[in-house]
XYZ file of N, CA and C in Angstrom:
213
model
N -20.779 0.726 24.026
C -19.438 0.402 24.452
C -18.678 1.707 24.683
N -18.038 1.797 25.813
C -17.314 3.023 26.155
C -15.886 2.972 25.607
N -15.233 4.124 25.624
C -13.848 4.195 25.159
C -12.938 3.307 25.997
N -13.200 3.249 27.290
C -12.366 2.432 28.174
C -12.531 0.952 27.874
N -13.753 0.525 27.546
C -13.969 -0.879 27.204
C -13.235 -1.237 25.909
N -13.263 -0.326 24.942
C -12.542 -0.547 23.689
C -11.047 -0.633 23.958
N -10.549 0.275 24.786
C -9.126 0.256 25.131
C -8.763 -1.038 25.857
N -9.622 -1.535 26.722
C -9.366 -2.789 27.427
C -9.316 -3.968 26.457
N -10.217 -3.992 25.497
C -10.229 -5.071 24.510
C -8.946 -5.054 23.686
N -8.548 -3.862 23.231
C -7.329 -3.747 22.424
C -6.109 -4.096 23.257
N -6.070 -3.658 24.488
C -4.944 -3.973 25.379
C -4.826 -5.481 25.567
N -5.951 -6.145 25.769
C -5.923 -7.603 25.938
C -5.473 -8.293 24.650
N -5.850 -7.751 23.497
C -5.447 -8.347 22.221
C -3.954 -8.148 21.956
N -3.437 -6.967 22.280
C -2.025 -6.681 22.029
C -1.112 -7.390 23.017
N -1.521 -7.482 24.212
C -0.720 -8.135 25.249
C -1.404 -7.946 26.585
N -1.795 -9.012 27.214
C -2.561 -8.887 28.461
C -1.818 -8.169 29.578
N -0.492 -8.200 29.544
C 0.277 -7.562 30.617
C 0.828 -6.208 30.195
N 0.294 -5.636 29.123
C 0.781 -4.362 28.610
C -0.309 -3.308 28.768
N -0.196 -2.478 29.780
C -1.221 -1.436 29.936
C -1.022 -0.330 28.892
N -2.089 0.021 28.201
C -2.046 1.077 27.184
C -3.099 2.118 27.533
N -2.695 3.363 27.558
C -3.651 4.429 27.827
C -4.390 4.776 26.534
N -5.462 5.517 26.665
C -6.218 5.932 25.484
C -5.374 6.798 24.565
N -4.494 7.632 25.136
C -3.631 8.473 24.316
C -2.650 7.624 23.506
N -2.079 6.610 24.157
C -1.159 5.717 23.448
C -1.889 4.938 22.361
N -3.096 4.498 22.655
C -3.892 3.768 21.683
C -4.230 4.647 20.488
N -4.598 5.889 20.738
C -4.923 6.787 19.627
C -3.684 7.106 18.800
N -2.524 7.238 19.445
C -1.285 7.469 18.698
C -0.927 6.244 17.858
N -1.140 5.063 18.402
C -0.890 3.834 17.664
C -1.800 3.730 16.445
N -3.061 4.050 16.620
C -4.000 4.010 15.506
C -3.671 5.060 14.448
N -3.214 6.229 14.870
C -2.827 7.273 13.925
C -1.612 6.833 13.113
N -0.627 6.238 13.790
C 0.556 5.740 13.080
C 0.167 4.640 12.101
N -0.755 3.786 12.492
C -1.223 2.724 11.606
C -1.942 3.318 10.391
N -2.767 4.321 10.603
C -3.494 4.953 9.494
C -2.525 5.619 8.517
N -1.536 6.308 9.049
C -0.538 6.963 8.179
C 0.248 5.912 7.403
N 0.595 4.821 8.052
C 1.330 3.747 7.375
C 0.520 3.151 6.233
N -0.755 2.953 6.459
C -1.620 2.397 5.413
C -1.725 3.364 4.237
N -1.842 4.641 4.516
C -1.919 5.645 3.444
C -0.621 5.665 2.642
N 0.520 5.655 3.324
C 1.802 5.646 2.620
C 1.988 4.375 1.796
N 1.543 3.257 2.335
C 1.623 1.999 1.596
C 0.771 2.060 0.331
N -0.433 2.588 0.441
C -1.313 2.708 -0.727
C -0.718 3.650 -1.767
N -0.118 4.738 -1.313
C 0.519 5.661 -2.248
C 1.680 4.989 -2.970
N 2.487 4.249 -2.240
C 3.614 3.541 -2.834
C 3.160 2.499 -3.832
N 2.098 1.790 -3.511
C 1.578 0.795 -4.439
C 1.035 1.466 -5.697
N 0.372 2.596 -5.542
C -0.124 3.335 -6.703
C 1.015 3.781 -7.597
N 2.092 4.241 -6.993
C 3.268 4.675 -7.759
C 3.854 3.498 -8.531
N 3.951 2.346 -7.889
C 4.497 1.168 -8.554
C 3.591 0.694 -9.688
N 2.295 0.808 -9.519
C 1.355 0.425 -10.578
C 1.533 1.325 -11.788
N 1.673 2.624 -11.547
C 1.883 3.559 -12.662
C 3.180 3.242 -13.388
N 4.245 2.972 -12.647
C 5.530 2.622 -13.276
C 5.395 1.343 -14.096
N 4.690 0.358 -13.566
C 4.505 -0.900 -14.281
C 3.703 -0.692 -15.563
N 2.666 0.132 -15.492
C 1.862 0.402 -16.685
C 2.699 1.098 -17.748
N 3.558 2.015 -17.346
C 4.432 2.687 -18.310
C 5.395 1.703 -18.950
N 5.955 0.815 -18.147
C 6.878 -0.186 -18.692
C 6.165 -1.120 -19.655
N 4.962 -1.536 -19.296
C 4.193 -2.427 -20.163
C 3.892 -1.746 -21.491
N 3.476 -0.496 -21.453
C 3.173 0.204 -22.708
C 4.429 0.393 -23.546
N 5.573 0.644 -22.914
C 6.825 0.772 -23.658
C 7.206 -0.566 -24.300
N 7.025 -1.662 -23.574
C 7.323 -2.981 -24.124
C 6.366 -3.338 -25.262
N 5.094 -2.991 -25.102
C 4.129 -3.261 -26.163
C 4.465 -2.488 -27.428
N 4.838 -1.222 -27.276
C 5.172 -0.433 -28.459
C 6.455 -0.949 -29.107
N 7.420 -1.397 -28.322
C 8.635 -1.983 -28.883
C 8.311 -3.281 -29.619
N 7.421 -4.089 -29.073
C 7.017 -5.322 -29.725
C 6.309 -5.028 -31.039
N 5.411 -4.057 -31.034
C 4.706 -3.684 -32.265
C 5.683 -3.172 -33.317
N 6.640 -2.380 -32.905
C 7.638 -1.846 -33.829
C 8.472 -2.976 -34.437
N 8.845 -3.943 -33.611
C 9.624 -5.087 -34.086
C 8.810 -5.918 -35.073
N 7.537 -6.136 -34.763
C 6.675 -6.898 -35.674
C 6.502 -6.192 -37.006
N 6.362 -4.875 -37.000
C 6.235 -4.116 -38.238
C 7.513 -4.201 -39.063
N 8.669 -4.142 -38.377
C 9.947 -4.237 -39.083
C 10.124 -5.619 -39.715
N 9.677 -6.671 -39.042
C 9.773 -8.023 -39.587
C 8.858 -8.180 -40.790
N 7.670 -7.585 -40.728
C 6.731 -7.659 -41.843
C 7.265 -6.898 -43.053
N 7.995 -5.821 -42.793
C 8.533 -5.012 -43.887
C 9.666 -5.723 -44.622
N 10.320 -6.651 -43.977
C 11.452 -7.355 -44.607
C 10.982 -8.353 -45.603
């Protein structure tokens, strides 16, 4: 399959009446790749924040349980 055939398939999928050059297609794919990377980074950051919150809540719960047992 040639580059032009791939571009034709993608052009037909995106919009049959929308001509896209190979340069535009490659720029679109690059923007999509960067977006996916940024999304993954953001999700990783949120996971780390959630894990920190969970550990803080667990330690607070353990501390509360110990205080109740001490009474």
